[in-house]
Tab-separated table of C-alpha atoms in Angstrom:
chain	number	residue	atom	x	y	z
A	1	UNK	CA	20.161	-5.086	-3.646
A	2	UNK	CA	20.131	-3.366	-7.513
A	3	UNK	CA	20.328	0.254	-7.786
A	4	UNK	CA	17.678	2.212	-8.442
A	5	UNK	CA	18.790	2.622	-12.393
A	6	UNK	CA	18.767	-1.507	-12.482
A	7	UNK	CA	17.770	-1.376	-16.043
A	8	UNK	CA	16.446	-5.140	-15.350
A	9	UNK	CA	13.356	-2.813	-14.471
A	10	UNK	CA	10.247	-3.213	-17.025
A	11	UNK	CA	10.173	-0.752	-19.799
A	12	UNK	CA	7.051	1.305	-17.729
A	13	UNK	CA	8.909	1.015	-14.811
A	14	UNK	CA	11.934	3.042	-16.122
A	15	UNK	CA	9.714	5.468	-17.549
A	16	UNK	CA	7.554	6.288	-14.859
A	17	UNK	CA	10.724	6.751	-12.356
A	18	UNK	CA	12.512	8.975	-14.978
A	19	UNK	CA	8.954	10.941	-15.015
A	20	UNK	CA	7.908	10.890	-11.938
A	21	UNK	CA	10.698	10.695	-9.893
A	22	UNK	CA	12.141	14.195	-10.282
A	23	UNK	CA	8.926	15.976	-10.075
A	24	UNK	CA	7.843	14.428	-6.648
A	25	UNK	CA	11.466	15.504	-5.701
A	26	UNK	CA	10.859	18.980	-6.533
A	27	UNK	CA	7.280	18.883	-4.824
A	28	UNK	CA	8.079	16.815	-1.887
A	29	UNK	CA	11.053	16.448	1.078
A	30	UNK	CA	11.555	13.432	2.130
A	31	UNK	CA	11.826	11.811	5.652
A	32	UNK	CA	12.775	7.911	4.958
A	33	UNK	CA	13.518	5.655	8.140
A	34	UNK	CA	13.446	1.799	8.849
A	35	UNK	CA	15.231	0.990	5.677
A	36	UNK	CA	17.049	-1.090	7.881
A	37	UNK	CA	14.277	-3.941	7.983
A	38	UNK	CA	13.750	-4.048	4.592
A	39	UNK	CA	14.755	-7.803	2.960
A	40	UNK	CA	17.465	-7.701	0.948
A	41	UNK	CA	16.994	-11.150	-0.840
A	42	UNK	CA	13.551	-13.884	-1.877
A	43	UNK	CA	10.309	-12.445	-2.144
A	44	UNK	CA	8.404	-10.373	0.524
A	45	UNK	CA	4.859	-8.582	1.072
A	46	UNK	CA	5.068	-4.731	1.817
A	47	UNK	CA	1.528	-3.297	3.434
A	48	UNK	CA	1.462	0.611	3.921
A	49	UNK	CA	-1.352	2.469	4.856
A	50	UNK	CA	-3.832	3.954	2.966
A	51	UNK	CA	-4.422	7.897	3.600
A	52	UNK	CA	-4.518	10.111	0.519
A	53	UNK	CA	-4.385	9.121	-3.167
A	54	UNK	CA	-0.720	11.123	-3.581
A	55	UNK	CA	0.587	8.009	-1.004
A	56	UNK	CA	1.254	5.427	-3.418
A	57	UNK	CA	4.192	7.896	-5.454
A	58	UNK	CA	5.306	8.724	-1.721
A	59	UNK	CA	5.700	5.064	-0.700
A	60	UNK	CA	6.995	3.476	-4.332
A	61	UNK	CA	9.279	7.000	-3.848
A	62	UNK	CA	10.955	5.854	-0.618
A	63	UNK	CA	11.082	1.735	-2.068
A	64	UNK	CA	12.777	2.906	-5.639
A	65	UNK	CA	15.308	4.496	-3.110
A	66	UNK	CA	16.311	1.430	-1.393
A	67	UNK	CA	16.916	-0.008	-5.296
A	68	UNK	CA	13.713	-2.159	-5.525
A	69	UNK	CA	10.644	-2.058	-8.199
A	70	UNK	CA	7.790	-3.245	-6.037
A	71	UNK	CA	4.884	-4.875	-7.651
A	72	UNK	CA	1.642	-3.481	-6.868
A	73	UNK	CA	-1.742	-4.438	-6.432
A	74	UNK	CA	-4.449	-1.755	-7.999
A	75	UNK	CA	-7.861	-1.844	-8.726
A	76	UNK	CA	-8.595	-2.622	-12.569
A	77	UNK	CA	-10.770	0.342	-13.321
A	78	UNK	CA	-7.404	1.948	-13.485
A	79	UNK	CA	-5.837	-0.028	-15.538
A	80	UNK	CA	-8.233	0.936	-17.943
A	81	UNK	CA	-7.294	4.404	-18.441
A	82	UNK	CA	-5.669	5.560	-21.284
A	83	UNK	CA	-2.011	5.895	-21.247
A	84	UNK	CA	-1.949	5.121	-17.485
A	85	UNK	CA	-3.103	1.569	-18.440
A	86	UNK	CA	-0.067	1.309	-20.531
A	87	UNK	CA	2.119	2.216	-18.003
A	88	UNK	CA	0.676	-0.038	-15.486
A	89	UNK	CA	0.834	-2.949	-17.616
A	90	UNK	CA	4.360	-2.318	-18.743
A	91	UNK	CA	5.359	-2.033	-15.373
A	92	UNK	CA	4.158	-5.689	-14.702
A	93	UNK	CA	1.815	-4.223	-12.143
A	94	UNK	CA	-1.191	-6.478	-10.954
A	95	UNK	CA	-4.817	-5.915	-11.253
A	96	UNK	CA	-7.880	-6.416	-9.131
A	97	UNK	CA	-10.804	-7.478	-10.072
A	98	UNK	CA	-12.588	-6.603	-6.804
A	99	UNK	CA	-16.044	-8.729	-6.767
A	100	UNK	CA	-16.123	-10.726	-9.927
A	101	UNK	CA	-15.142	-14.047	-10.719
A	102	UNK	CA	-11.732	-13.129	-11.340
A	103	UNK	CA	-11.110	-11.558	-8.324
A	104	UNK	CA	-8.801	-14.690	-7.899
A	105	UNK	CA	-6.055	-13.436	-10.400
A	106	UNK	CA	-4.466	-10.713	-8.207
A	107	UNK	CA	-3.846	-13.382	-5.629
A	108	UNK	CA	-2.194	-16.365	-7.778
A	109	UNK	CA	-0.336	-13.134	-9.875
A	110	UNK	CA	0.827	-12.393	-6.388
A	111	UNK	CA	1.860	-15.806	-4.676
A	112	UNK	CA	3.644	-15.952	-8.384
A	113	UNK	CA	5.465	-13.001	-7.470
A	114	UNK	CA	6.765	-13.843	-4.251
A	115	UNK	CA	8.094	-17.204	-5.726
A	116	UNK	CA	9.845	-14.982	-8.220
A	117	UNK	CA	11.789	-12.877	-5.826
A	118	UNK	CA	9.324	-9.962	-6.400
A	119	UNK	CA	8.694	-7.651	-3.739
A	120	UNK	CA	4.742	-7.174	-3.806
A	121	UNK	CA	3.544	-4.162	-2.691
A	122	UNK	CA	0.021	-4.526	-0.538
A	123	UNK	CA	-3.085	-2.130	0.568
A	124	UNK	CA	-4.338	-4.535	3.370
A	125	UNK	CA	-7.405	-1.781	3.608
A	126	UNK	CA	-8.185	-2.097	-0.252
A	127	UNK	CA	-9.058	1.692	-0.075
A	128	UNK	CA	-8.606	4.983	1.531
A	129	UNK	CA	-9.377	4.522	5.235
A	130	UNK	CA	-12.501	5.774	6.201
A	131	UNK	CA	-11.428	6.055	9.662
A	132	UNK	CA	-11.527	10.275	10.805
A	133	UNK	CA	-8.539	10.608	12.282
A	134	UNK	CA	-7.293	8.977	9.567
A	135	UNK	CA	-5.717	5.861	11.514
A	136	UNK	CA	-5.818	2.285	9.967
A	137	UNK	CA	-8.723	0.833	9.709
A	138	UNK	CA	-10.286	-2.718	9.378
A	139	UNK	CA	-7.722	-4.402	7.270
A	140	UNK	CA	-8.987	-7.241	4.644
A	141	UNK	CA	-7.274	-10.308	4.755
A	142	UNK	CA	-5.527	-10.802	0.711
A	143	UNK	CA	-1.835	-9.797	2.233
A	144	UNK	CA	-2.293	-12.263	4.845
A	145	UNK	CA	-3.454	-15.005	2.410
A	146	UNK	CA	-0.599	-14.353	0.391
A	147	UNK	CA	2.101	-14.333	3.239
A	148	UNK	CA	0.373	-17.519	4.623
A	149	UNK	CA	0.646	-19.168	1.295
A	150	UNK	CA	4.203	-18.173	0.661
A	151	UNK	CA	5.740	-18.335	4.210
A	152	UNK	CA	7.402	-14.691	2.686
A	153	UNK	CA	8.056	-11.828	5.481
A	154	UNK	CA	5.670	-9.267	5.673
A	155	UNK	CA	6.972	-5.437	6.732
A	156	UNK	CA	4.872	-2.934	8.004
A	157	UNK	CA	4.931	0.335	6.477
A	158	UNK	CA	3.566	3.543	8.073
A	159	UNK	CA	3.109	6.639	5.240
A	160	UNK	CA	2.535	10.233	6.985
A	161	UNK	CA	1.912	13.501	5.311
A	162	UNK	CA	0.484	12.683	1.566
A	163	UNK	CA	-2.650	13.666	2.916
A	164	UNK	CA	-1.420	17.643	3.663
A	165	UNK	CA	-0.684	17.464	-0.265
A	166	UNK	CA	-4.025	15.858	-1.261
A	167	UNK	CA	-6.773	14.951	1.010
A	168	UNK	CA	-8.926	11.940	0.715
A	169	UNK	CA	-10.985	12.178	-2.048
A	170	UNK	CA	-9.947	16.093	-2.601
A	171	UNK	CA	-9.647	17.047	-6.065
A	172	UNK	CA	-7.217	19.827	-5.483
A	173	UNK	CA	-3.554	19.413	-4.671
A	174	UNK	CA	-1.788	21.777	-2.151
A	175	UNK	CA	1.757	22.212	-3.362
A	176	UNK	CA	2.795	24.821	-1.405
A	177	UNK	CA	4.656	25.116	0.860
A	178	UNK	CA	6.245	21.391	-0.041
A	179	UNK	CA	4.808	18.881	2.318
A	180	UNK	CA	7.213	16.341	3.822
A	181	UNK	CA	6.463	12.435	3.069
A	182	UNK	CA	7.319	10.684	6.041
A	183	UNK	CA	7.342	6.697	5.158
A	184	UNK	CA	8.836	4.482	7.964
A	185	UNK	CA	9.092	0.622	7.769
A	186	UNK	CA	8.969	-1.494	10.420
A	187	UNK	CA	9.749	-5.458	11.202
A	188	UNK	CA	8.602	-7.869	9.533
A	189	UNK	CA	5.346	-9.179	11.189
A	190	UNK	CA	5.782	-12.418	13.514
A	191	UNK	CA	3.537	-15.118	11.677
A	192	UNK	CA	5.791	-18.151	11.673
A	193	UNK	CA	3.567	-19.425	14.783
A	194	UNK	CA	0.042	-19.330	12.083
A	195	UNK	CA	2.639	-21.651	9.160
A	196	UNK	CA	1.266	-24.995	8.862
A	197	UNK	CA	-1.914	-24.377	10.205
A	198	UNK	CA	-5.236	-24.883	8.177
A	199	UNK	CA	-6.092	-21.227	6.715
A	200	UNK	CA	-8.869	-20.843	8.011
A	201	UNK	CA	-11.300	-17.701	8.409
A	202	UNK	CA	-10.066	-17.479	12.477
A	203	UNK	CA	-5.846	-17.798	11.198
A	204	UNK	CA	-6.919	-14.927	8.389
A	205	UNK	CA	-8.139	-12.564	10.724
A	206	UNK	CA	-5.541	-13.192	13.426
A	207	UNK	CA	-2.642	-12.475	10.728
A	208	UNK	CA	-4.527	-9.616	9.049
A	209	UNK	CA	-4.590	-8.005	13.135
A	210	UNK	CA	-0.996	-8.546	13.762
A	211	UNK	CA	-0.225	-6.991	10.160
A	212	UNK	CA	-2.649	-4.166	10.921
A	213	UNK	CA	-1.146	-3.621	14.094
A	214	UNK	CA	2.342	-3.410	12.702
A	215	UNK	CA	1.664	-0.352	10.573
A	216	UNK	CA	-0.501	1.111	13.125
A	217	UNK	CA	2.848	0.702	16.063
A	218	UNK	CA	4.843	2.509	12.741
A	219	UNK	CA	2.305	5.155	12.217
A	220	UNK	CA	2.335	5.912	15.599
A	221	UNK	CA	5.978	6.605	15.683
A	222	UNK	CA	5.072	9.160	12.486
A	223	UNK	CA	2.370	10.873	13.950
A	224	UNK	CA	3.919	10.943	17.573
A	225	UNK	CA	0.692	9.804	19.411
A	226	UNK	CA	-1.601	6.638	20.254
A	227	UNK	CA	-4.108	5.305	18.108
A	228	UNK	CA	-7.679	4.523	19.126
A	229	UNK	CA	-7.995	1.059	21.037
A	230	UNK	CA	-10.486	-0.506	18.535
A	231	UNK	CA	-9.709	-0.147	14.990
A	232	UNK	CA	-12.860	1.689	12.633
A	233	UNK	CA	-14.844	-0.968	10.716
A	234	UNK	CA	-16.737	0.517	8.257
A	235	UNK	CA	-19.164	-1.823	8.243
A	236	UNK	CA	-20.400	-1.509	11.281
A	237	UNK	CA	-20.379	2.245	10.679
A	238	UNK	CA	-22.646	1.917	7.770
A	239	UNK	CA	-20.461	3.024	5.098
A	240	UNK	CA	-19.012	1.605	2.393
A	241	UNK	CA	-16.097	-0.713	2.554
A	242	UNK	CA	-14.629	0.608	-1.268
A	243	UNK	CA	-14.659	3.083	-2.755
A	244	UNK	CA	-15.766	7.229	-2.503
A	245	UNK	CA	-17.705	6.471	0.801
A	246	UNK	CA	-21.617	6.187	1.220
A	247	UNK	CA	-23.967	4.867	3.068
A	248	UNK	CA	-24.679	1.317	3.326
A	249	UNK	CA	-28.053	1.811	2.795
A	250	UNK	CA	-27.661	4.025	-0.476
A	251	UNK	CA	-25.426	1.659	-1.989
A	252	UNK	CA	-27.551	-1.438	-1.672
């Protein structure tokens, strides 16, 4: 496994860790555990949860530790922001075009990154969850397509405590007092059973539950208590699946 000062690393990769990287350590303490199940060779698929916009720097924080430069799937609006866009793009990052007719790309960029070795870094919710407790909720099925595709482990990632910093969809950080980041991986998800199968919508959902259920059994761990039986849909809430949250209704 390369250090984390590989400078194989893209030319926004280096920069944001040399930016970045100190001033989470001087916001943040750090609680890493489950390195231990992290692939050490090929390409893989990483899915963390989704529960505060500060969780991303936590959880490429606790991967840049271990010595790897995951790739990472974001939304293309932000890729369109000054600067950031740069960095993004430098990085070799991937964008997603979330319902358009290239919302295609992120997945062959992906599958393309596995069969390079890559590790690719996956939101299996696609957003903040919208459950209240703030558990996992409905997962959608793009890391599962990709694993499925690839035959490439898939480890489980539970992310605790970014949302004392920043909550979801706050505006305002709380610094102080520092907030621990507790980021825990887990085993890599049994699919071998689903390889070879047709991928069909039934094999999709089935993979996207046991990966789901993975980070949920981590978060547990984290949070020190069960998670609801039945995972939140939002759908069948009436809210909206992406984005700041609203009603079905209103959005249609």
């Amino acid at each position: 496994m390369s250090t984390p000062t590989d400078n194989s690393r893209p030319v926004g990769y280096r920069f944001a860790i040399a930016v970045l990287r100190p001033l989470f350590r001087a916001l943040t303490r750090r609680d890493w555990s489950g390195v231990e199940h992290l692939p050490t060779e090929g390409g893989w698929v990483v899915c963390p949860n989704h529960v505060s916009h500060v969780d991303p720097l936590a959880f490429a924080h606790f991967l840049v530790d271990q010595g790897l430069s995951p790739r990472f799937l974001g939304k293309n609006e932000v890729f369109r922001v000054p600067f950031v866009g740069w960095v993004l793009r430098s990085a070799d990052q991937i964008p997603v075009y979330r319902e358009s007719g290239r919302a295609a790309d992120a997945y062959r960029a992906a599958v393309a990154a596995v069969r390079a070795d890559k590790c690719v870094a996956i939101y299996p919710e696609g957003t903040l969850t919208r459950d209240p407790d703030l558990w996992p909720m409905r997962g959608k099925t793009g890391a599962a397509r990709v694993a499925l595709e690839t035959r490439c482990p898939v480890v489980p990632v539970a992310v605790w405590g970014p949302e004392q910093m920043l909550p979801p969809y706050a505006r305002r950080p709380r610094l102080f007092p520092r907030k621990v980041m507790h980021v825990r991986a887990g085993a890599p998800v049994p699919l071998d059973d689903l390889y070879g199968r047709p991928v069909s919508a039934e094999v999709l959902a089935e993979a996207t539950a046991r990966i789901m259920a993975g980070i949920t059994a981590e978060l547990e761990v984290l949070r020190g208590e069960r998670a609801p039986s039945t995972r939140f849909d939002p759908r069948r809430a009436g809210i909206t699946p992406t984005g700041r949250p609203r009603p079905l209704e209103e959005a249609s």
